[in-house]
């Protein structure tokens, strides 16, 4: 089995190939003069893992082209970050169900797929092939173990991320909680940990995605207001739209950590081992 990737997931793919004991296929990427994407892949053999996060339209087109370039081989798709997955409902008439559209396109020509912490596992039903989502929470817990936090509290920014926070905390037997919003008036909302006090503690806010950073920056300010000693942020997918990284640091977050499902300067833990294990179990 060989491993091949889009330009957007080269580092993760190289780590995955190493963890899987597979060869990494060389691919050259360029554009036609009119801006259209082009690629040329080396020999993929009979069985190949195609790795590519969908972070934007170019990443999506490159992934579609790469799957086509592997036509004839048995293809396992590794979709570390599935962009468009948050539009998983038709919230109002006339909207696309984007997660269904993307899953439908990517299912063509592949035999199975692996995702990492997809925002809502409900979207898996849109793939027409066997598919599973893997959780990086234990890996994040192991990474945080080394950080020397004082009386750590792992905090989800909302109850939707509470299970994720419990999985991260569970690795080290640390406390976990989630923030709860209370509406004070039509304009004012307060947020505080549901059960535990943040005062004097190192708090790590964990979430599947940091997009604009708005959720975590608001939480960070509130936690400092409640006497937190230090606030950190850890996520799986570092989207960091619109200057989110700076926004978080400016809000007082000491360090921002993410994985290599989207390759960033602060990608300090890898999804490669998790994906390799998931593949070996199937
Ligand atoms: C939403 O439910 C997700 O889990 C994240 O909380 C959300 O995507 C974060 O978005 P932002 O960084 O823009 O606040």
Coordinates of C-alpha atoms and ligand atoms in Angstrom, one line a residue:
X1 CA 0.0 0.0 0.0
X2 CA 1.4 3.4 -1.0
X3 CA 0.5 6.9 0.4
X4 CA -0.1 9.9 -1.8
X5 CA -1.3 13.4 -0.8
X6 CA -2.4 16.8 -2.0
X7 CA -0.1 19.8 -1.4
X8 CA -2.1 20.6 1.6
X9 CA -1.4 17.4 3.6
X10 CA 2.2 16.6 2.6
X11 CA 3.7 16.5 6.1
X12 CA 0.9 14.5 7.6
X13 CA 1.1 12.1 4.6
X14 CA 4.8 11.6 5.1
X15 CA 4.3 10.9 8.8
X16 CA 1.5 8.5 7.9
X17 CA 3.6 6.6 5.3
X18 CA 6.3 6.2 8.0
X19 CA 3.9 5.0 10.6
X20 CA 2.3 2.6 8.1
X21 CA 5.6 1.4 6.7
X22 CA 4.5 2.5 3.2
X23 CA 6.2 4.3 0.4
X24 CA 5.2 8.0 -0.2
X25 CA 4.4 8.7 -3.9
X26 CA 6.0 11.7 -5.5
X27 CA 3.5 14.2 -7.0
X28 CA 4.2 17.4 -8.8
X29 CA 1.7 20.2 -8.6
X30 CA 1.3 23.2 -10.9
X31 CA -1.2 25.3 -12.7
X32 CA -2.2 25.8 -16.3
X33 CA -1.7 29.4 -17.6
X34 CA -5.5 30.0 -17.1
X35 CA -5.2 29.1 -13.4
X36 CA -6.6 25.6 -13.5
X37 CA -4.9 23.1 -11.2
X38 CA -2.7 20.3 -12.6
X39 CA -0.8 17.5 -11.0
X40 CA 1.2 14.5 -12.1
X41 CA 1.6 11.5 -9.8
X42 CA 4.2 8.8 -9.7
X43 CA 3.3 5.0 -9.7
X44 CA 0.7 4.3 -7.1
X45 CA 0.5 0.5 -7.5
X46 CA -2.6 -1.5 -6.7
X47 CA -3.6 0.0 -3.3
X48 CA -3.2 3.6 -2.2
X49 CA -4.0 5.9 0.7
X50 CA -5.0 9.3 -0.7
X51 CA -4.5 12.0 1.9
X52 CA -6.0 15.5 1.6
X53 CA -7.7 17.9 3.9
X54 CA -10.4 20.1 2.4
X55 CA -9.5 23.5 3.7
X56 CA -10.6 25.5 0.7
X57 CA -11.7 25.2 -2.9
X58 CA -8.2 24.6 -4.3
X59 CA -7.6 21.8 -1.8
X60 CA -10.9 20.2 -2.8
X61 CA -10.2 20.3 -6.5
X62 CA -6.7 19.0 -5.9
X63 CA -8.1 16.1 -3.9
X64 CA -10.7 15.3 -6.7
X65 CA -7.9 15.3 -9.3
X66 CA -5.6 13.2 -7.2
X67 CA -8.3 10.6 -6.7
X68 CA -8.8 10.5 -10.4
X69 CA -5.1 10.2 -11.0
X70 CA -5.2 7.0 -8.9
X71 CA -8.0 5.5 -10.9
X72 CA -7.6 1.8 -11.3
X73 CA -6.1 1.3 -7.8
X74 CA -8.0 0.4 -4.7
X75 CA -8.3 3.8 -3.0
X76 CA -8.7 4.6 0.7
X77 CA -9.4 8.2 1.3
X78 CA -7.9 9.9 4.3
X79 CA -9.8 13.2 4.9
X80 CA -8.1 14.6 8.0
X81 CA -10.2 17.8 7.9
X82 CA -13.5 17.9 6.1
X83 CA -14.3 21.5 5.2
X84 CA -17.9 22.3 4.6
X85 CA -18.9 19.7 7.2
X86 CA -20.5 22.4 9.5
X87 CA -23.1 23.2 6.9
X88 CA -24.7 19.8 7.7
X89 CA -28.3 20.9 7.5
X90 CA -30.4 23.0 5.3
X91 CA -30.9 25.8 7.8
X92 CA -33.2 27.7 5.5
X93 CA -34.8 27.2 2.1
X94 CA -32.4 27.6 -0.9
X95 CA -29.3 26.6 1.0
X96 CA -27.2 23.7 -0.1
X97 CA -26.5 20.8 2.3
X98 CA -22.8 21.3 1.7
X99 CA -21.6 18.4 3.8
X100 CA -23.7 16.1 1.6
X101 CA -22.4 17.7 -1.6
X102 CA -18.7 17.3 -0.6
X103 CA -19.2 13.7 0.7
X104 CA -21.0 12.8 -2.5
X105 CA -18.2 14.1 -4.7
X106 CA -15.4 12.5 -2.7
X107 CA -17.1 9.1 -2.5
X108 CA -16.7 8.5 -6.2
X109 CA -13.9 6.1 -7.1
X110 CA -12.9 5.3 -3.5
X111 CA -13.6 2.2 -1.5
X112 CA -13.5 3.5 2.1
X113 CA -12.6 6.7 4.0
X114 CA -11.2 7.8 7.4
X115 CA -11.9 11.2 8.9
X116 CA -10.5 12.8 12.0
X117 CA -12.9 14.5 14.5
X118 CA -15.5 15.4 12.0
X119 CA -17.6 18.2 13.5
X120 CA -20.8 16.1 13.6
X121 CA -20.5 12.4 12.9
X122 CA -24.0 12.6 11.4
X123 CA -22.4 13.7 8.2
X124 CA -20.8 10.3 7.7
X125 CA -24.2 9.1 6.4
X126 CA -23.6 11.2 3.3
X127 CA -20.7 9.1 2.1
X128 CA -21.8 6.2 -0.1
X129 CA -18.9 4.0 1.2
X130 CA -17.7 2.6 4.5
X131 CA -16.4 5.6 6.5
X132 CA -15.3 6.3 10.1
X133 CA -14.2 9.2 12.1
X134 CA -11.2 8.9 14.5
X135 CA -10.7 11.0 17.6
X136 CA -7.4 12.7 18.4
X137 CA -8.5 13.5 22.0
X138 CA -6.2 10.9 23.6
X139 CA -3.2 12.2 21.6
X140 CA -3.9 15.8 22.7
X141 CA -4.2 14.5 26.3
X142 CA -0.8 12.8 26.0
X143 CA 0.7 16.0 24.6
X144 CA -0.7 18.2 27.4
X145 CA 0.7 15.7 30.0
X146 CA 4.2 17.0 29.2
X147 CA 3.3 20.7 29.7
X148 CA 3.7 21.0 33.5
X149 CA 0.4 22.8 34.0
X150 CA -0.6 23.9 37.5
X151 CA -3.8 22.3 38.8
X152 CA -5.1 21.8 35.2
X153 CA -8.7 22.2 34.2
X154 CA -9.7 21.0 30.7
X155 CA -12.6 23.1 29.6
X156 CA -15.0 22.8 26.6
X157 CA -16.4 26.1 25.3
X158 CA -19.9 24.6 25.1
X159 CA -21.7 21.4 25.9
X160 CA -21.2 20.1 22.3
X161 CA -17.5 19.8 23.0
X162 CA -17.9 18.4 26.6
X163 CA -17.3 14.7 25.5
X164 CA -14.2 15.8 23.7
X165 CA -12.9 17.6 26.8
X166 CA -13.6 14.6 28.9
X167 CA -11.6 12.4 26.5
X168 CA -8.6 14.8 26.6
X169 CA -8.7 15.1 30.4
X170 CA -9.3 11.3 30.9
X171 CA -5.8 10.5 29.7
X172 CA -4.3 12.2 32.7
X173 CA -7.2 11.9 35.2
X174 CA -7.6 15.7 35.1
X175 CA -10.7 17.7 35.9
X176 CA -12.9 18.7 33.0
X177 CA -15.9 20.9 32.6
X178 CA -17.7 22.9 30.0
X179 CA -18.7 26.5 29.8
X180 CA -22.4 27.3 30.1
X181 CA -24.0 30.4 28.7
X182 CA -26.5 32.2 30.8
X183 CA -28.6 35.0 29.1
X184 CA -28.7 38.0 31.4
X185 CA -30.7 40.2 29.0
X186 CA -31.4 40.4 25.3
X187 CA -27.9 41.9 24.8
X188 CA -25.9 40.4 27.6
X189 CA -24.7 36.8 28.0
X190 CA -22.5 35.5 30.8
X191 CA -20.3 32.3 30.4
X192 CA -18.8 30.3 33.2
X193 CA -17.7 26.8 33.9
X194 CA -20.8 24.7 34.8
X195 CA -19.4 22.9 37.9
X196 CA -15.8 23.8 38.6
X197 CA -14.0 27.0 39.5
X198 CA -11.2 28.3 37.3
X199 CA -9.6 30.5 39.9
X200 CA -5.9 30.0 40.4
X201 CA -5.8 27.2 37.8
X202 CA -4.2 26.6 34.4
X203 CA -7.1 26.2 32.1
X204 CA -6.9 24.5 28.7
X205 CA -9.9 25.2 26.5
X206 CA -10.3 22.4 24.0
X207 CA -12.4 22.3 20.9
X208 CA -12.5 20.3 17.6
X209 CA -12.1 23.4 15.4
X210 CA -10.7 26.9 15.9
X211 CA -12.1 28.9 13.1
X212 CA -12.3 32.7 13.8
X213 CA -11.1 32.1 17.4
X214 CA -14.1 34.1 18.6
X215 CA -15.5 31.4 20.8
X216 CA -12.2 30.8 22.6
X217 CA -11.1 34.4 22.8
X218 CA -14.4 35.3 24.6
X219 CA -13.9 32.3 26.9
X220 CA -10.3 33.3 27.6
X221 CA -11.3 36.8 28.7
X222 CA -14.1 35.5 30.9
X223 CA -11.8 32.9 32.5
X224 CA -9.1 35.6 33.4
X225 CA -12.0 37.7 34.8
X226 CA -12.8 34.7 37.0
X227 CA -9.2 34.5 38.3
X228 CA -7.7 31.8 36.0
X229 CA -3.9 31.6 36.3
X230 CA -3.2 30.9 32.7
X231 CA -5.4 30.0 29.7
X232 CA -4.3 27.8 26.8
X233 CA -6.1 26.7 23.7
X234 CA -5.9 23.3 22.1
X235 CA -7.8 22.0 19.1
X236 CA -7.7 19.3 16.4
X237 CA -8.2 21.5 13.3
X238 CA -6.5 24.9 13.3
X239 CA -8.4 26.8 10.6
X240 CA -7.4 30.2 12.0
X241 CA -9.6 32.3 9.7
X242 CA -9.2 36.1 9.7
X243 CA -6.2 36.4 12.0
X244 CA -7.6 34.0 14.6
X245 CA -4.2 33.0 16.0
X246 CA -3.3 36.7 16.8
X247 CA -6.9 37.2 18.1
X248 CA -6.4 34.4 20.6
X249 CA -2.9 35.5 21.8
X250 CA -4.3 39.1 22.1
X251 CA -7.1 37.8 24.3
X252 CA -4.4 36.4 26.7
X253 CA -4.2 32.8 25.6
X254 CA -0.6 31.8 26.4
X255 CA -0.2 29.1 23.7
X256 CA -2.4 27.8 20.9
X257 CA -1.9 24.2 19.9
X258 CA -3.3 22.3 17.0
X259 CA -2.7 19.1 15.0
X260 CA -1.4 18.5 11.5
X261 CA -4.8 17.8 10.0
X262 CA -4.3 21.4 8.8
X263 CA -0.6 22.0 8.6
X264 CA 0.3 25.1 10.7
X265 CA 3.3 26.5 12.6
X266 CA 1.6 25.5 15.8
X267 CA 0.8 21.9 14.7
X268 CA 2.5 20.2 17.7
X269 CA 0.7 16.8 17.7
X270 CA 0.1 14.6 14.7
X271 CA -2.9 12.6 13.5
X272 CA -0.6 10.1 11.7
X273 CA -0.4 7.5 14.4
X274 CA -4.1 7.6 15.0
X275 CA -4.9 7.2 11.3
X276 CA -2.3 4.4 10.8
X277 CA -3.9 2.5 13.8
X278 CA -7.4 3.1 12.4
X279 CA -6.4 1.7 9.0
X280 CA -4.6 -1.3 10.5
X281 CA -7.7 -2.3 12.5
X282 CA -9.9 -2.5 9.4
Ligands
LIG1 C1 -18.6 24.7 16.7 O1 -19.5 24.1 17.2 C2 -17.2 24.2 16.8 O2 -17.1 23.1 17.7 C3 -16.2 25.3 17.2 O3 -16.6 25.7 18.5 C4 -16.4 26.5 16.3 O4 -16.2 26.1 15.0 C5 -15.3 27.5 16.6 O5 -15.5 28.6 15.8 P1 -14.8 30.0 16.1 O6 -13.4 29.7 16.2 O7 -15.1 30.8 14.8 O8 -15.4 30.6 17.3

